[in-house]
Coordinates of C-alpha atoms in Angstrom, one line a residue:
X1 CA 9.9 -15.1 50.5
X2 CA 12.6 -17.4 49.2
X3 CA 13.8 -17.6 45.6
X4 CA 12.2 -21.0 45.3
X5 CA 8.7 -19.6 45.8
X6 CA 9.1 -16.6 43.4
X7 CA 7.7 -16.8 39.9
X8 CA 9.4 -15.5 36.7
X9 CA 8.3 -12.8 34.4
X10 CA 9.9 -12.5 30.9
X11 CA 9.4 -9.1 29.3
X12 CA 10.9 -7.0 26.6
X13 CA 11.5 -3.3 25.9
X14 CA 10.9 -1.7 22.5
X15 CA 10.5 1.7 21.0
X16 CA 12.0 4.2 18.7
X17 CA 15.8 5.2 18.9
X18 CA 16.6 7.6 21.7
X19 CA 13.3 7.0 23.5
X20 CA 15.4 6.0 26.5
X21 CA 15.0 2.2 26.6
X22 CA 18.6 1.5 27.9
X23 CA 18.3 4.2 30.4
X24 CA 15.1 2.8 31.6
X25 CA 16.5 -0.6 31.9
X26 CA 19.6 0.9 33.8
X27 CA 17.3 2.7 36.1
X28 CA 15.3 -0.5 36.9
X29 CA 18.6 -2.4 37.7
X30 CA 20.1 0.5 39.7
X31 CA 17.1 1.3 41.8
X32 CA 16.4 -2.3 42.6
X33 CA 20.0 -2.7 43.6
X34 CA 20.6 -5.3 41.0
X35 CA 24.1 -3.9 40.0
X36 CA 27.4 -4.6 41.6
X37 CA 29.3 -1.8 43.2
X38 CA 32.2 -2.0 40.7
X39 CA 29.7 -1.8 37.8
X40 CA 28.4 1.4 39.1
X41 CA 31.9 2.8 39.6
X42 CA 32.8 2.0 36.1
X43 CA 29.7 3.7 34.7
X44 CA 30.5 6.7 36.9
X45 CA 34.1 6.8 35.3
X46 CA 32.7 6.4 31.9
X47 CA 30.1 9.2 32.3
X48 CA 32.8 11.6 33.6
X49 CA 34.8 10.9 30.6
X50 CA 31.8 11.9 28.4
X51 CA 31.5 15.1 30.3
X52 CA 28.3 14.1 32.2
X53 CA 27.6 15.3 35.8
X54 CA 25.4 12.3 36.6
X55 CA 25.9 8.6 35.8
X56 CA 24.7 7.5 32.4
X57 CA 22.6 4.4 33.4
X58 CA 22.2 3.3 29.9
X59 CA 25.9 2.1 30.1
X60 CA 24.8 -0.7 32.4
X61 CA 23.0 -2.2 29.4
X62 CA 24.8 -1.3 26.3
X63 CA 27.7 -3.7 26.4
X64 CA 29.0 -3.6 22.9
X65 CA 31.8 -1.0 22.1
X66 CA 29.8 0.3 19.1
X67 CA 26.8 0.7 21.2
X68 CA 28.7 2.8 23.8
X69 CA 30.4 4.8 21.2
X70 CA 27.2 5.7 19.3
X71 CA 24.9 5.7 22.3
X72 CA 22.5 3.2 20.8
X73 CA 21.5 -0.4 21.2
X74 CA 22.4 -2.8 18.5
X75 CA 22.1 -6.3 19.9
X76 CA 19.4 -7.7 22.2
X77 CA 20.7 -7.2 25.8
X78 CA 19.3 -9.8 28.2
X79 CA 19.4 -8.8 31.9
X80 CA 18.3 -10.9 34.9
X81 CA 17.3 -9.3 38.1
X82 CA 15.0 -10.0 41.0
X83 CA 13.0 -8.3 43.9
X84 CA 11.5 -10.0 46.9
X85 CA 8.3 -10.5 45.0
X86 CA 9.4 -11.8 41.6
X87 CA 12.4 -12.8 39.3
X88 CA 12.7 -11.2 35.9
X89 CA 14.3 -11.9 32.5
X90 CA 14.4 -8.7 30.5
X91 CA 15.2 -8.3 26.8
X92 CA 16.4 -4.7 25.8
X93 CA 15.8 -4.6 22.1
X94 CA 17.2 -2.0 19.5
X95 CA 15.3 1.0 18.3
X96 CA 16.8 1.5 14.9
X97 CA 14.7 0.3 11.8
X98 CA 17.6 -1.9 10.5
X99 CA 17.6 -3.9 13.8
X100 CA 13.8 -4.6 13.8
X101 CA 14.7 -8.3 13.4
X102 CA 16.3 -8.2 16.9
X103 CA 13.1 -6.9 18.3
X104 CA 11.5 -10.1 17.0
X105 CA 14.1 -12.2 18.7
X106 CA 13.8 -10.4 22.1
X107 CA 10.0 -10.3 22.1
X108 CA 9.4 -13.9 20.9
X109 CA 9.4 -15.4 24.4
X110 CA 8.0 -12.2 26.3
X111 CA 4.9 -12.4 28.4
X112 CA 4.9 -8.6 28.5
X113 CA 6.4 -5.8 26.5
X114 CA 7.3 -2.3 27.7
X115 CA 6.9 0.1 24.7
X116 CA 8.6 3.4 25.2
X117 CA 7.6 6.8 23.5
X118 CA 9.3 10.1 24.0
X119 CA 6.8 12.5 25.6
X120 CA 8.0 15.3 23.3
X121 CA 7.5 13.3 20.1
X122 CA 4.5 10.9 21.0
X123 CA 3.7 7.9 18.7
X124 CA 6.0 7.8 15.7
X125 CA 6.7 5.4 12.8
X126 CA 9.0 3.1 14.8
X127 CA 6.4 3.0 17.6
X128 CA 3.9 1.7 15.1
X129 CA 6.3 -0.7 13.6
X130 CA 7.2 -2.1 17.0
X131 CA 3.6 -2.3 18.1
X132 CA 2.8 -4.3 14.9
X133 CA 5.6 -6.8 15.7
X134 CA 4.4 -7.3 19.2
X135 CA 0.9 -7.9 18.0
X136 CA 2.2 -10.3 15.3
X137 CA 4.0 -12.3 18.1
X138 CA 0.9 -12.3 20.2
X139 CA 2.6 -10.7 23.2
X140 CA -0.4 -10.8 25.6
X141 CA 0.4 -7.7 27.7
X142 CA 1.7 -4.3 26.8
X143 CA 2.9 -1.2 29.0
X144 CA 3.0 2.1 27.1
X145 CA 5.8 3.9 29.0
X146 CA 5.7 7.6 28.1
X147 CA 9.3 8.6 28.9
X148 CA 11.0 12.0 29.4
X149 CA 7.9 13.6 31.1
X150 CA 10.4 15.9 32.9
X151 CA 11.1 17.4 29.5
X152 CA 7.4 18.4 29.1
X153 CA 7.0 19.8 32.6
X154 CA 5.0 16.9 33.8
X155 CA 2.1 18.0 31.7
X156 CA -1.0 15.8 32.2
X157 CA -2.5 16.8 28.9
X158 CA 0.6 15.5 27.0
X159 CA 0.2 12.0 28.6
X160 CA -3.6 11.9 27.8
X161 CA -3.1 12.9 24.2
X162 CA -0.4 10.4 23.6
X163 CA -2.3 7.6 25.4
X164 CA -5.4 8.3 23.3
X165 CA -3.4 8.3 20.2
X166 CA -1.9 4.9 21.0
X167 CA -5.0 3.5 22.2
X168 CA -6.6 3.6 18.7
X169 CA -3.4 1.9 17.2
X170 CA -3.5 -0.8 19.9
X171 CA -7.1 -1.7 19.2
X172 CA -6.6 -1.7 15.4
X173 CA -3.8 -4.3 16.0
X174 CA -6.1 -6.5 18.0
X175 CA -5.0 -5.6 21.6
X176 CA -7.8 -5.6 24.1
X177 CA -8.2 -2.4 26.1
X178 CA -7.3 -4.2 29.4
X179 CA -4.1 -5.6 27.9
X180 CA -2.5 -2.1 27.6
X181 CA -1.5 0.1 30.6
X182 CA 0.0 3.7 30.2
X183 CA 2.6 4.9 32.7
X184 CA 4.3 8.2 32.7
X185 CA 8.0 7.9 33.6
X186 CA 11.3 9.7 33.5
X187 CA 14.1 7.0 33.2
X188 CA 16.8 9.8 33.8
X189 CA 15.3 11.2 37.0
X190 CA 13.4 7.9 38.2
X191 CA 9.9 9.2 38.2
X192 CA 7.4 6.3 38.5
X193 CA 10.0 3.7 37.5
X194 CA 10.6 2.1 40.8
X195 CA 9.5 4.9 43.2
X196 CA 6.2 6.9 42.8
X197 CA 6.8 10.4 41.8
X198 CA 5.5 13.5 43.7
X199 CA 5.7 15.4 40.4
X200 CA 2.7 13.5 38.9
X201 CA -0.1 13.8 41.5
X202 CA -2.6 13.4 38.7
X203 CA -1.3 9.8 37.9
X204 CA -2.9 7.3 40.3
X205 CA -1.7 4.1 38.7
X206 CA 1.2 1.7 39.6
X207 CA 4.8 2.4 39.1
X208 CA 6.5 0.4 36.3
X209 CA 8.1 -2.0 38.7
X210 CA 5.0 -2.3 40.7
X211 CA 3.1 -3.3 37.6
X212 CA 5.8 -5.8 36.7
X213 CA 5.6 -7.3 40.1
X214 CA 1.9 -7.6 40.1
X215 CA 0.8 -8.6 36.6
X216 CA -0.2 -12.2 36.2
X217 CA 2.5 -14.4 34.6
X218 CA 0.2 -17.1 33.6
X219 CA 0.3 -16.8 29.9
X220 CA -1.9 -18.3 27.1
X221 CA 0.5 -21.4 27.0
X222 CA -0.7 -22.6 30.4
X223 CA -4.4 -22.5 29.2
X224 CA -3.7 -24.0 25.9
X225 CA -4.1 -27.8 25.1
X226 CA -1.2 -30.1 26.1
X227 CA 1.8 -30.1 23.8
X228 CA 5.3 -31.6 24.6
X229 CA 7.9 -32.2 21.9
X230 CA 10.1 -35.3 22.8
X231 CA 13.7 -34.2 23.3
X232 CA 15.3 -37.5 24.6
X233 CA 14.2 -41.0 25.1
X234 CA 15.4 -42.3 28.5
X235 CA 16.3 -46.0 28.7
X236 CA 18.5 -46.8 31.7
X237 CA 20.8 -49.9 31.2
X238 CA 20.4 -51.3 34.8
X239 CA 18.8 -54.6 36.1
X240 CA 16.5 -52.6 38.4
X241 CA 15.1 -50.3 35.5
X242 CA 15.5 -52.6 32.5
X243 CA 11.9 -52.0 31.6
X244 CA 12.0 -48.2 32.2
X245 CA 11.2 -46.1 29.1
X246 CA 10.7 -42.3 29.7
X247 CA 10.2 -39.5 27.2
X248 CA 12.0 -36.3 28.4
X249 CA 11.1 -32.8 27.2
X250 CA 9.7 -29.5 28.2
X251 CA 6.1 -29.0 28.4
X252 CA 5.5 -26.5 25.6
X253 CA 1.8 -25.7 26.3
X254 CA -1.0 -26.8 28.6
X255 CA -0.9 -29.2 31.5
X256 CA -0.1 -33.0 31.8
X257 CA -1.1 -35.3 34.5
X258 CA -1.0 -39.1 35.1
X259 CA -4.1 -40.7 33.7
X260 CA -4.4 -38.2 30.8
X261 CA -5.0 -39.7 27.4
X262 CA -2.5 -38.4 24.9
X263 CA -1.7 -38.9 21.1
X264 CA 1.8 -39.4 19.8
X265 CA 2.3 -37.3 16.7
X266 CA 2.9 -37.5 13.7
X267 CA 2.2 -41.3 14.0
X268 CA -1.1 -40.8 15.6
X269 CA -1.0 -43.7 18.2
X270 CA -3.0 -43.0 21.4
X271 CA -1.9 -44.1 24.9
X272 CA -2.4 -42.9 28.6
X273 CA 0.2 -41.1 30.7
X274 CA 1.3 -43.4 33.5
X275 CA 3.5 -41.0 35.4
X276 CA 5.1 -37.4 35.2
X277 CA 8.6 -37.4 36.8
X278 CA 11.4 -35.0 37.5
X279 CA 14.9 -35.5 39.2
X280 CA 13.2 -34.5 42.4
X281 CA 10.4 -37.1 42.1
X282 CA 7.0 -37.6 40.6
X283 CA 4.5 -34.8 39.9
X284 CA 0.7 -34.7 40.1
X285 CA 0.8 -32.3 37.2
X286 CA 3.2 -30.3 35.0
X287 CA 2.4 -27.1 33.2
X288 CA 4.0 -25.1 30.4
X289 CA 7.6 -24.4 30.8
X290 CA 8.3 -27.4 33.2
X291 CA 10.9 -29.9 32.1
X292 CA 9.7 -33.5 32.8
X293 CA 9.9 -37.1 31.9
X294 CA 6.6 -38.7 30.9
X295 CA 6.0 -42.5 31.3
X296 CA 3.3 -44.1 29.2
X297 CA 1.1 -47.2 29.7
X298 CA 2.0 -48.6 26.3
X299 CA 5.2 -49.4 24.7
X300 CA 5.1 -47.3 21.6
X301 CA 7.8 -46.4 19.1
X302 CA 8.6 -42.8 20.0
X303 CA 11.7 -40.8 19.2
X304 CA 13.1 -37.3 19.3
X305 CA 11.0 -35.0 17.4
X306 CA 7.7 -36.6 18.1
X307 CA 5.1 -34.5 19.9
X308 CA 2.8 -35.7 22.8
X309 CA -0.5 -34.0 22.6
X310 CA -3.8 -33.9 24.2
X311 CA -6.2 -36.3 22.4
X312 CA -9.2 -34.0 22.7
X313 CA -7.5 -31.0 20.9
X314 CA -4.9 -32.3 18.6
X315 CA -2.5 -30.3 16.3
X316 CA -3.0 -30.9 12.6
X317 CA -0.3 -33.0 11.0
X318 CA 0.7 -31.7 7.5
X319 CA 3.6 -31.2 5.2
X320 CA 2.1 -28.0 3.7
X321 CA 2.1 -24.8 5.6
X322 CA 0.9 -21.3 5.1
X323 CA 3.0 -19.2 7.4
X324 CA 4.1 -15.7 8.2
X325 CA 7.9 -15.0 8.2
X326 CA 10.0 -12.4 9.9
X327 CA 13.0 -12.5 7.6
X328 CA 16.2 -12.0 9.6
X329 CA 19.1 -12.5 7.1
X330 CA 21.0 -10.1 4.7
X331 CA 20.4 -12.6 1.8
X332 CA 16.8 -12.2 0.4
X333 CA 14.3 -15.1 0.4
X334 CA 13.2 -16.1 -3.1
X335 CA 10.6 -18.8 -4.1
X336 CA 12.0 -22.4 -4.6
X337 CA 14.7 -21.8 -2.0
X338 CA 15.6 -25.1 -0.2
X339 CA 16.3 -24.7 3.5
X340 CA 15.9 -26.5 6.9
X341 CA 13.0 -26.0 9.1
X342 CA 13.3 -26.5 12.9
X343 CA 10.0 -27.1 14.6
X344 CA 10.1 -28.0 18.3
X345 CA 12.8 -30.7 18.5
X346 CA 12.5 -31.9 14.9
X347 CA 14.5 -30.5 11.9
X348 CA 13.5 -31.3 8.4
X349 CA 14.1 -30.1 4.9
X350 CA 11.7 -27.6 3.4
X351 CA 11.0 -25.9 0.0
X352 CA 9.7 -22.4 -0.3
X353 CA 6.7 -21.9 -2.5
X354 CA 5.1 -18.6 -3.3
X355 CA 5.8 -15.3 -1.4
X356 CA 2.3 -14.0 -1.5
X357 CA 2.2 -10.9 0.8
X358 CA 4.6 -8.4 2.3
X359 CA 3.4 -6.2 5.3
X360 CA 4.4 -2.6 5.2
X361 CA 4.9 -1.9 8.9
X362 CA 4.8 1.9 8.3
X363 CA 1.4 2.0 6.7
X364 CA 0.0 -1.4 7.5
X365 CA -0.8 -2.1 3.9
X366 CA -0.1 -5.3 2.0
X367 CA 1.9 -5.8 -1.3
X368 CA 2.9 -8.7 -3.3
X369 CA 6.7 -8.8 -3.5
X370 CA 9.1 -11.0 -5.5
X371 CA 11.2 -11.8 -2.5
X372 CA 11.6 -10.9 1.2
X373 CA 14.4 -8.6 2.3
X374 CA 15.9 -8.3 5.8
X375 CA 13.4 -7.2 8.4
X376 CA 10.5 -7.9 6.1
X377 CA 7.4 -9.6 7.4
X378 CA 5.6 -11.6 4.8
X379 CA 3.4 -14.6 3.9
X380 CA 4.8 -17.7 2.3
X381 CA 3.8 -21.2 1.5
X382 CA 6.2 -24.1 2.5
X383 CA 6.3 -27.8 1.8
X384 CA 8.2 -30.0 4.3
X385 CA 9.9 -33.3 3.6
X386 CA 8.4 -34.8 6.7
X387 CA 4.9 -34.2 8.2
X388 CA 4.8 -31.9 11.2
X389 CA 2.2 -31.6 14.0
X390 CA 1.5 -27.8 14.0
X391 CA -1.1 -25.5 15.4
X392 CA -1.8 -22.0 14.2
X393 CA 0.5 -19.6 16.1
X394 CA -2.6 -17.5 17.2
X395 CA -3.9 -20.6 19.1
X396 CA -0.7 -22.3 20.5
X397 CA 2.6 -20.3 20.2
X398 CA 4.9 -23.2 20.9
X399 CA 3.8 -25.5 18.2
X400 CA 2.8 -22.7 15.9
X401 CA 6.4 -21.3 15.6
X402 CA 9.5 -22.5 13.8
X403 CA 12.8 -21.4 12.4
X404 CA 14.2 -21.4 8.9
X405 CA 17.9 -22.3 8.8
X406 CA 20.6 -22.1 6.1
X407 CA 21.8 -25.6 5.5
X408 CA 25.4 -24.8 4.6
X409 CA 26.1 -22.6 7.6
X410 CA 23.4 -23.4 10.1
X411 CA 22.5 -19.7 10.6
X412 CA 19.0 -18.8 11.4
X413 CA 17.3 -17.1 8.4
X414 CA 13.8 -16.6 9.7
X415 CA 11.3 -16.8 12.5
X416 CA 8.1 -18.5 11.3
X417 CA 4.6 -18.3 12.5
X418 CA 2.0 -20.9 11.3
X419 CA -1.1 -19.1 9.8
X420 CA -1.9 -15.5 9.9
X421 CA -1.6 -14.3 13.6
X422 CA -1.7 -10.6 12.9
X423 CA -5.2 -9.1 12.8
X424 CA -5.6 -5.6 11.3
X425 CA -8.7 -3.6 12.1
X426 CA -9.9 -0.2 10.8
X427 CA -6.4 0.4 9.2
X428 CA -5.4 1.6 5.7
X429 CA -5.9 -1.2 3.1
X430 CA -9.3 -2.4 4.3
X431 CA -11.8 -0.8 2.0
X432 CA -14.8 -1.8 4.2
X433 CA -13.0 -1.4 7.7
X434 CA -13.4 -5.1 8.4
X435 CA -10.9 -7.2 10.3
X436 CA -8.4 -8.9 8.2
X437 CA -5.3 -11.1 8.7
X438 CA -2.0 -10.9 6.9
X439 CA -2.3 -12.9 3.8
X440 CA -6.0 -13.2 3.9
X441 CA -8.9 -11.0 2.8
X442 CA -11.3 -12.8 4.9
X443 CA -12.7 -11.1 8.0
X444 CA -11.7 -12.5 11.3
X445 CA -12.3 -11.8 14.9
X446 CA -9.7 -9.7 16.5
X447 CA -7.9 -10.7 19.8
X448 CA -4.9 -10.0 21.8

């Protein structure tokens, strides 16, 4: 099978500090022969210097000097590897509480997350916190990797107790039962990571790599209504193509085909797709993730930042947003702040209104804060200078997400999600046990 025919899975790792995320990633890279010989030799030398008898595979991932010295992950480490079946983009995220914002960054584009727990400790506060972040970001599939099973003598009862404990948490956060798979592993020894372990005869499920290779990669974006932010207007200055006008961008959601009726937002003009083209020629259809040039039947004034969308299921166009923010900056967010908002390919000015809710990710209760601090997840109201075509993040992730930017420095301050994507069911803070969303007391139907 050639690399052209292999599909791509984007996934992230998460979990509490010292649960073994970097070692697990190193084991995946090492056992799939995705590491160069000189890298392995460097890891061996560094391991000997640390007094270890076996290579410390976490050093394949922890690239910052501070990470190597402290034995922790600080930054999001992206790794690319492949097998004969599939290609992978992996985001190894930090475990420490103060780096929760980096987990948001790493999981924001993931189609699957591997959440590690230490078999000796089970589900801890940071496990619950990361599970809430993954649910908030609507990551559709989750693997609970119970690591260090060699340290509990491969006890099946330990696995079952942790799996049962986490299943209740996952359901409360809105994950469907079939969206979560539990796998017992030992990243240090290699049990059930790439090769099936003979020490867990009671486990009949797939290895971690086997699951990563077989899980469907068609995410909710493909099944969503068509959305494509226009990145560039193509007008060749040649005699042969003097009437050519194409609109280039990446299909953010859904599928577009010649003959489809679309609407140009925020203006609201309707037209029909004449052709969908790439550098390699025309396409009969283009789905989410594909970069294309769309030609339209009508000559319409379209510019960068506009959105092409399906006529039958359009985004709403508004300059007032109720949104959930993951605050990433050291400087707190206060009402009346004037910032920049980047939505798709459009950037506009925005004023922050009320900060109405803050989610305590330890207890899953809500409070009303005066401001949002670093790593906080909270509900805010925003008013933009220009109307934006937006969907609720729970419906279409691409047009339901945005960034808040500091105007003087250009630094990213927050990841924003339109609406209330996190559903909490049967958790503290709901007197009648009914489902509720962050920022709303109204019951809502849970979903992954």
